[in-house]
XYZ file of C-alpha atoms in Angstrom:
419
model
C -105.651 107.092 158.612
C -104.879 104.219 160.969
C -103.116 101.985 158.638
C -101.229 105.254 157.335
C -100.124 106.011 161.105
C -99.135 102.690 161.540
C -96.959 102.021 158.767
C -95.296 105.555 159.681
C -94.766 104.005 162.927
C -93.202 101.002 161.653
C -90.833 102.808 159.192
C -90.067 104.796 161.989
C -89.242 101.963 164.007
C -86.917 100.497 161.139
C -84.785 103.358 160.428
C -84.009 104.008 164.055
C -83.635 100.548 165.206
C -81.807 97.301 164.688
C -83.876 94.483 163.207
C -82.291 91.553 165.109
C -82.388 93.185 168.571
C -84.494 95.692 168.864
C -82.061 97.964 170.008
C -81.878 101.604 169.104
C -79.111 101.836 165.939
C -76.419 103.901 165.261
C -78.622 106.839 163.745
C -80.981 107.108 166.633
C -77.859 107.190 169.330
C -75.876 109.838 167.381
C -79.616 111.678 167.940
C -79.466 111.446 171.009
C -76.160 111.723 171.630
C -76.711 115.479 170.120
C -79.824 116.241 172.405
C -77.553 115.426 175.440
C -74.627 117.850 174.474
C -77.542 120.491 173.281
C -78.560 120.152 177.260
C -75.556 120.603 178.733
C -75.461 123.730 177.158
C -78.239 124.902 179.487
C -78.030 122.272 182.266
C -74.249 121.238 183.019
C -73.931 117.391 183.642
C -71.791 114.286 183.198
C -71.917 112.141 179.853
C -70.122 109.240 178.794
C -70.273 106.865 175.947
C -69.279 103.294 175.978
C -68.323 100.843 173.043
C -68.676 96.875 173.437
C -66.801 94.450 171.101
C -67.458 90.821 171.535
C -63.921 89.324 171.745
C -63.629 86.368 168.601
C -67.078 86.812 167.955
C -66.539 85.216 164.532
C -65.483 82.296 165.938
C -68.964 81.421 167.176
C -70.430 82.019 163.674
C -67.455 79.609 162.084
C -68.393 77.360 164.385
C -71.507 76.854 165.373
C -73.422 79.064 162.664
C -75.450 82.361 162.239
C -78.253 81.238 163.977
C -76.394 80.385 167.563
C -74.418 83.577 166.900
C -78.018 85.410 166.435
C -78.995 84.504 169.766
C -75.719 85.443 171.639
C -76.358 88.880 170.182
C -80.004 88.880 171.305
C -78.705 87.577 174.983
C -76.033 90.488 175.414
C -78.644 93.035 174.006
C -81.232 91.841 176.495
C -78.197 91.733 179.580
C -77.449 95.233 178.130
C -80.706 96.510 178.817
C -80.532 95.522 182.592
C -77.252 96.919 183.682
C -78.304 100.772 182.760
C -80.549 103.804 183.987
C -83.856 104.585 182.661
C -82.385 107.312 180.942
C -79.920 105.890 179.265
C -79.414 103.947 175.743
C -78.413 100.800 174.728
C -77.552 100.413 170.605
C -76.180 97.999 168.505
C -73.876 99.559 166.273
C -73.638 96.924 164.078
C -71.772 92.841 163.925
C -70.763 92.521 167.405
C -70.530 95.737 168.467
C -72.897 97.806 170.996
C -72.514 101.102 172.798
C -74.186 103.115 175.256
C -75.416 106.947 176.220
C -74.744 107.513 179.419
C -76.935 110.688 180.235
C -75.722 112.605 183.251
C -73.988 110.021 185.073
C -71.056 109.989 187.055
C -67.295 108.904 187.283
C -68.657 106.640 189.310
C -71.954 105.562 187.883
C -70.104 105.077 184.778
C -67.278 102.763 186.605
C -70.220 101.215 187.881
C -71.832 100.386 184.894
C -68.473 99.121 183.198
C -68.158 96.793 185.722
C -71.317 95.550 185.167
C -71.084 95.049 181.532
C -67.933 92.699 182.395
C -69.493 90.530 184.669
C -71.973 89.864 182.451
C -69.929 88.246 180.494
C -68.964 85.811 183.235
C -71.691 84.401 182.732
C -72.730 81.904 180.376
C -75.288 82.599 177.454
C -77.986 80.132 176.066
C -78.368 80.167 172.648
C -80.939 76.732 171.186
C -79.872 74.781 174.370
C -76.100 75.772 173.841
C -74.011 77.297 176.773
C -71.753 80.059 175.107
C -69.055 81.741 176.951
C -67.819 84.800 175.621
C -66.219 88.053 176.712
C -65.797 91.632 175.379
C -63.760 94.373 175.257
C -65.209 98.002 176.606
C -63.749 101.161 175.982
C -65.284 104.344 178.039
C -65.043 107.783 176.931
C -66.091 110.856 179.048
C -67.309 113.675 177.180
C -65.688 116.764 179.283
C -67.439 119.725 177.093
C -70.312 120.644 174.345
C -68.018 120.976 171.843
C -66.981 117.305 171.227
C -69.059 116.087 168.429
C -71.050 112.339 168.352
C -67.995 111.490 165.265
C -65.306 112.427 167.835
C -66.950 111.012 170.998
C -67.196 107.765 169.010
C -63.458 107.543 168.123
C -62.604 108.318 171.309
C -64.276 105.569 172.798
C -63.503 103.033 170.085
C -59.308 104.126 170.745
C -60.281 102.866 174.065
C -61.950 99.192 172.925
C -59.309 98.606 171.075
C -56.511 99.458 173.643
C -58.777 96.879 175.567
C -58.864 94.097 173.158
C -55.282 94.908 172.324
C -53.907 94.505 175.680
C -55.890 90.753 175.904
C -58.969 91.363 175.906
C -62.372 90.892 177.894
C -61.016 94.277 180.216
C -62.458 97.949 180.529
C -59.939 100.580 179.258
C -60.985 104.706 179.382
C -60.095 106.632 176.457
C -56.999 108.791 177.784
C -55.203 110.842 175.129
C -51.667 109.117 174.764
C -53.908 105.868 173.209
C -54.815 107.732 169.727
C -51.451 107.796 168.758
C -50.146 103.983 170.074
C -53.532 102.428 168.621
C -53.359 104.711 165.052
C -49.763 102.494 165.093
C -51.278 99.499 165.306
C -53.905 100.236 162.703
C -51.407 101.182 160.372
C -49.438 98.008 161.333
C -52.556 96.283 160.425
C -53.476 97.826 157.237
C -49.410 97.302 156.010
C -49.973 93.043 157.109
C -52.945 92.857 155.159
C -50.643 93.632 151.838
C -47.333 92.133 153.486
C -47.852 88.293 152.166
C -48.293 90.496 148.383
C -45.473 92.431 148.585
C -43.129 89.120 149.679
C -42.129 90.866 153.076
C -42.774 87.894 155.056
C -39.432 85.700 155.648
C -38.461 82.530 157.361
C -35.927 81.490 159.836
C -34.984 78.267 160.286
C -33.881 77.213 163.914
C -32.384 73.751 164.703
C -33.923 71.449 166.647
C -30.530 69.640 168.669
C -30.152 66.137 169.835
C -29.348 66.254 173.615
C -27.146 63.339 173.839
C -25.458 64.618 170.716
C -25.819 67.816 170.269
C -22.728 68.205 167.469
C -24.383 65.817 165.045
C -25.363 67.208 162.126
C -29.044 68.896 161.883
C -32.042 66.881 160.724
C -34.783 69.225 161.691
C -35.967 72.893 162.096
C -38.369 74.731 163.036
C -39.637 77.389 160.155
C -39.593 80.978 162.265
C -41.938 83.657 159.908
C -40.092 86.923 160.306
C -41.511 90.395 158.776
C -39.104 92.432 156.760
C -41.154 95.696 157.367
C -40.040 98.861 154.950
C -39.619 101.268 157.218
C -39.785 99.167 160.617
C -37.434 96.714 160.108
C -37.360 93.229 161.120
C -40.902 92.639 162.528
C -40.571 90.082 165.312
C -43.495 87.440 165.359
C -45.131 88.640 168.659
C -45.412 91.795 166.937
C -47.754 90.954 164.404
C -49.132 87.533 164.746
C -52.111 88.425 167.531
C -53.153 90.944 164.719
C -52.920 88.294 162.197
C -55.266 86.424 164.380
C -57.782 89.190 165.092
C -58.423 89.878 161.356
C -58.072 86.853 159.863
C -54.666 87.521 157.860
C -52.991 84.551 159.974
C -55.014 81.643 157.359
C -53.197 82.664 154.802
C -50.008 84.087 155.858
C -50.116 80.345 157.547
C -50.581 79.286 154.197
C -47.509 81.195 153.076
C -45.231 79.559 155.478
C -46.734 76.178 155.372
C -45.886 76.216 151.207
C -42.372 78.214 151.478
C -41.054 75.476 154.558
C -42.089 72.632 152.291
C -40.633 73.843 149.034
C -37.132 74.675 151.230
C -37.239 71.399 152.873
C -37.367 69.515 149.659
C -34.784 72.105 147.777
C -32.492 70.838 150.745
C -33.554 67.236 149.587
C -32.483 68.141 146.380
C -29.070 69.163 147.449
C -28.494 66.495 149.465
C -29.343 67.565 152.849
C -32.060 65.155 154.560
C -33.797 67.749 156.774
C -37.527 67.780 158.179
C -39.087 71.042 159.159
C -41.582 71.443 161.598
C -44.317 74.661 160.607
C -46.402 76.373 163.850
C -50.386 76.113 162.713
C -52.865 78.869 164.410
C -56.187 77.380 165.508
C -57.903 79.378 162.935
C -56.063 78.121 160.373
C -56.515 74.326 161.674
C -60.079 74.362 161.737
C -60.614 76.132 158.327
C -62.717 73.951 156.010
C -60.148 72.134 153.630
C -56.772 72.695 155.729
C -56.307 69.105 155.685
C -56.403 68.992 151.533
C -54.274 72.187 151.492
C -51.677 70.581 153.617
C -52.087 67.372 150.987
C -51.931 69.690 148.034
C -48.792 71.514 149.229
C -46.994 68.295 149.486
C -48.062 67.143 146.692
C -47.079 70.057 144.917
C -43.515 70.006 146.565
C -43.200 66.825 146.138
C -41.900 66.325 149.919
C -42.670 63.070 151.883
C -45.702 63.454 154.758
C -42.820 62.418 157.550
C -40.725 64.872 156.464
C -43.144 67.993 157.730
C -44.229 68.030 161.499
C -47.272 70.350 162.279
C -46.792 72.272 165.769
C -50.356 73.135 167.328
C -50.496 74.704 170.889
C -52.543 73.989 174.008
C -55.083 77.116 172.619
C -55.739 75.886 169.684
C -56.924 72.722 170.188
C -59.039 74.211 173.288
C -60.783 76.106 170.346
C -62.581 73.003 169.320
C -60.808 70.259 170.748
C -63.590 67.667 169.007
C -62.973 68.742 165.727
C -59.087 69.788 166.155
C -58.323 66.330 167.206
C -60.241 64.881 164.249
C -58.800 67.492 161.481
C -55.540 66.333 163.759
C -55.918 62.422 163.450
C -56.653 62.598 159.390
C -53.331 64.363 158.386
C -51.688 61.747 160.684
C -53.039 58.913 159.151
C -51.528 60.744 156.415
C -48.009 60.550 157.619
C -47.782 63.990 158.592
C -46.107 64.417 162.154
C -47.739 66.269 165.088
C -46.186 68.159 167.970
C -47.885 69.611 170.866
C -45.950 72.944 171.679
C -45.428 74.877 174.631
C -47.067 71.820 176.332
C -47.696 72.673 180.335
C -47.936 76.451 179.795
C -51.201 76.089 181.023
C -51.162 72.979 182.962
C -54.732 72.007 181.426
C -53.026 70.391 178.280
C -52.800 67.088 180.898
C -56.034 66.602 181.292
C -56.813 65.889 177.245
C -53.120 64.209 176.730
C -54.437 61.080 176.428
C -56.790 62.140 173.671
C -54.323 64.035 171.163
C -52.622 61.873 168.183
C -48.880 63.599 168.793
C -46.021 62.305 167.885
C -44.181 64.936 169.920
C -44.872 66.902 172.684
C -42.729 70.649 173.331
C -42.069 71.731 176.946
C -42.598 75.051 177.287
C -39.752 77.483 177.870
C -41.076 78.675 181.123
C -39.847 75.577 182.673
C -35.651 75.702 181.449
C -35.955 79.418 182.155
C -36.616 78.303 185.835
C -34.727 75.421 186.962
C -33.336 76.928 189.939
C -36.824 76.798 191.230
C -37.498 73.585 192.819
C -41.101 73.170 192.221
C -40.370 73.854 188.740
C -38.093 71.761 188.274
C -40.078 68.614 190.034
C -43.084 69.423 187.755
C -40.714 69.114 184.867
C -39.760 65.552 185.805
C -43.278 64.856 186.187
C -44.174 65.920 183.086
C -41.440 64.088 181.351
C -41.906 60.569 183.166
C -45.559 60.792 182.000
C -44.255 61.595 178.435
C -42.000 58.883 178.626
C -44.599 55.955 179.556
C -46.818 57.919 176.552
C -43.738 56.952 174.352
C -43.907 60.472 172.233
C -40.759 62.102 171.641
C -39.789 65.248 173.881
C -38.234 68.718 173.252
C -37.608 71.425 175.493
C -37.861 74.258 174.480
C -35.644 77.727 175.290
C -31.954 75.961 175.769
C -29.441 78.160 176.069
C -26.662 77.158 178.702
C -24.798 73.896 178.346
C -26.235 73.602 182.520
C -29.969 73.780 180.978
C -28.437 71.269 178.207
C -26.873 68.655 180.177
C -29.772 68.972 182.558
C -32.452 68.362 180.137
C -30.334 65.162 178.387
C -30.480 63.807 182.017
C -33.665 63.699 182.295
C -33.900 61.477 179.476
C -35.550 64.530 177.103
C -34.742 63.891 173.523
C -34.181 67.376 172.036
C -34.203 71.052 172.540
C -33.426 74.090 170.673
């Protein structure tokens, strides 16, 4: 009878719990969930429910591996734990996700506790000697009567994470109801990129990159632009649709895509006659995917286009990714032949401090700076920036010329080309 009670226990245990953290599971909450609202019937009192999503979780198993990634999830389940009542629950949903039951608390108990959850995440977790710094996005939603149901209270809250993540991330958004609609959009938007790259929606732009002390000669290199020819939106701009790309995953082989179309147009304008290079913008994902360097190879190969005649343009983010391997991934395709520019260079001022480091042939100053120039700080950091350049002896383009001022301007200050 005691081994019988005992494996009933244990069965128990594993249907209403997660395995890796002990946590209860998405079963056991949606029980409880339904005992709450069955006691408000009787006993009138505040409930709330509140979804986690680690921000680029999958990053960290990419990266660093399942086992790392194992023990961040056990840390934020244990940190979890601590920041709540007695009589409230803490679950792991599933992946990265968590929620919790907040049982008779407060507007602000609740605010409270979000705030809690964030800072948290401040904080550094250990995982086998590793410090891992991540953040997450929370949405809150307050259950106002009996009648919602656990499926609906879920949504709800959900709508609310991802207004969170979708706004940038590691922030605290409550489920108001104006966000159904604008984040059903952008699921739909989602769902429509994952089948864009099938249905050949996805087009390029080229834009020239012009020679500041002559800026009529003739064009020797662009920049490929992806733009999305939407059915019933339209022209998709980039800023649209890329961060999605990101967040799902679409962006390694839309990259892909525009990496193989820019070739095979550069070397159709070989064919014709026309000597132009094209530069093509790589996502960190994409640059530390296992094999990008023999993809880039193959599509060369394939297109038969010369390694100097295609520049790869990686921002400041990216490489902060993994800046060991980025830089190594980095220095094989240049040993290769292939060119490499550093754009938007001194958005974030921390690109200076790793300079040194980075095998670019070209560095892009970020449009923030032409935009400016009647600010004088601005404009002084810009000449510091480009004096360093200079004595680094990689080539210089500014970026977001549009006045023959902002032209002549940049030319003086001995930057090579803008567009």
């Amino acid at each position: 009878v005691t081994e019988e009670r005992s494996l009933q226990g244990e069965l128990l245990q594993r249907a209403f719990h997660d395995a890796l953290t002990g946590l209860a599971n998405r079963e056991l909450l949606a029980d409880r969930f339904e005992h709450a609202q069955a006691v408000r019937a009787r006993d009138a009192r505040d409930l709330a429910v509140m979804v986690i999503d680690i921000d680029d979780f999958k990053r960290i198993n990419d990266t660093l591996g399942h086992t790392i990634g194992d023990e961040v999830l056990r840390g934020v389940a244990a940190r979890l734990r601590a920041v709540v009542r007695p009589q409230d629950t803490v679950a792991r949903l599933g992946g990265d996700e968590f929620a919790l039951l907040l049982d008779g608390a407060s507007t602000t108990v609740t605010t409270d506790v979000g705030e809690r959850v964030l800072a948290m995440f401040r904080r550094p977790f250990d995982a086998d000697g590793n410090e891992i710094y991540v953040t997450a996005s929370v949405g809150v939603a307050a259950i106002e009567t009996g009648e919602v149901t656990w499926t609906e209270a879920l949504q709800r809250a959900d709508i609310a994470m991802y207004d969170a993540k979708n706004s940038g991330k590691a922030a605290l958004h409550v489920y108001e109801t104006g966000m159904r609609s604008g984040v059903l959009d952008r699921l739909e938007l989602i769902s429509d990129l994952q089948q864009a790259i099938d249905r050949n929606e996805l087009v390029l732009h080229y834009q020239p990159i012009v020679l500041t002390e002559d800026p009529s000669a003739a064009t020797d290199h662009v920049e490929a632009l992806v733009r999305w020819a939407h059915p019933t939106r339209g022209l998709v701009p980039p800023d649209a649709f890329i961060p999605f790309a990101e967040q799902t995953g679409v962006i390694v082989p839309l990259g892909a895509w525009v990496l193989r179309t820019a070739c095979e147009q550069a070397r159709a304008w070989e064919e014709l006659g026309r000597d132009v290079s094209v530069s093509v913008n790589v996502s960190g994902r994409q640059l530390l995917t296992p094999g990008f360097v023999a993809s880039v190879v193959g599509v060369l190969a394939n297109t038969r286009l010369a390694p100097g005649k295609l520049s790869l343009e990686i921002t400041e983010t990216a490489m902060l990714e993994d800046l060991e391997e980025a830089t190594r991934v980095l220095q094989e395709l240049r040993g290769r032949g292939v060119r490499i520019a550093l754009d938007d260079f001194g958005a974030g001022y921390s690109s200076l401090r790793y300079l040194d480091r980075l095998p670019v042939d070209v560095v892009k100053i970020d449009r923030s700076f032409i935009a400016s120039l009647d600010n004088p700080d601005k404009r002084a950091t810009l000449l510091a920036i480009t004096q360093l350049l200079d004595t680094m002896n990689v080539r210089t383009v500014a970026e977001g010329v549009e006045t023959t001022t902002q032209l002549e301007y940049v030319g003086s200050l001995g930057i090579h080309a803008c567009h």
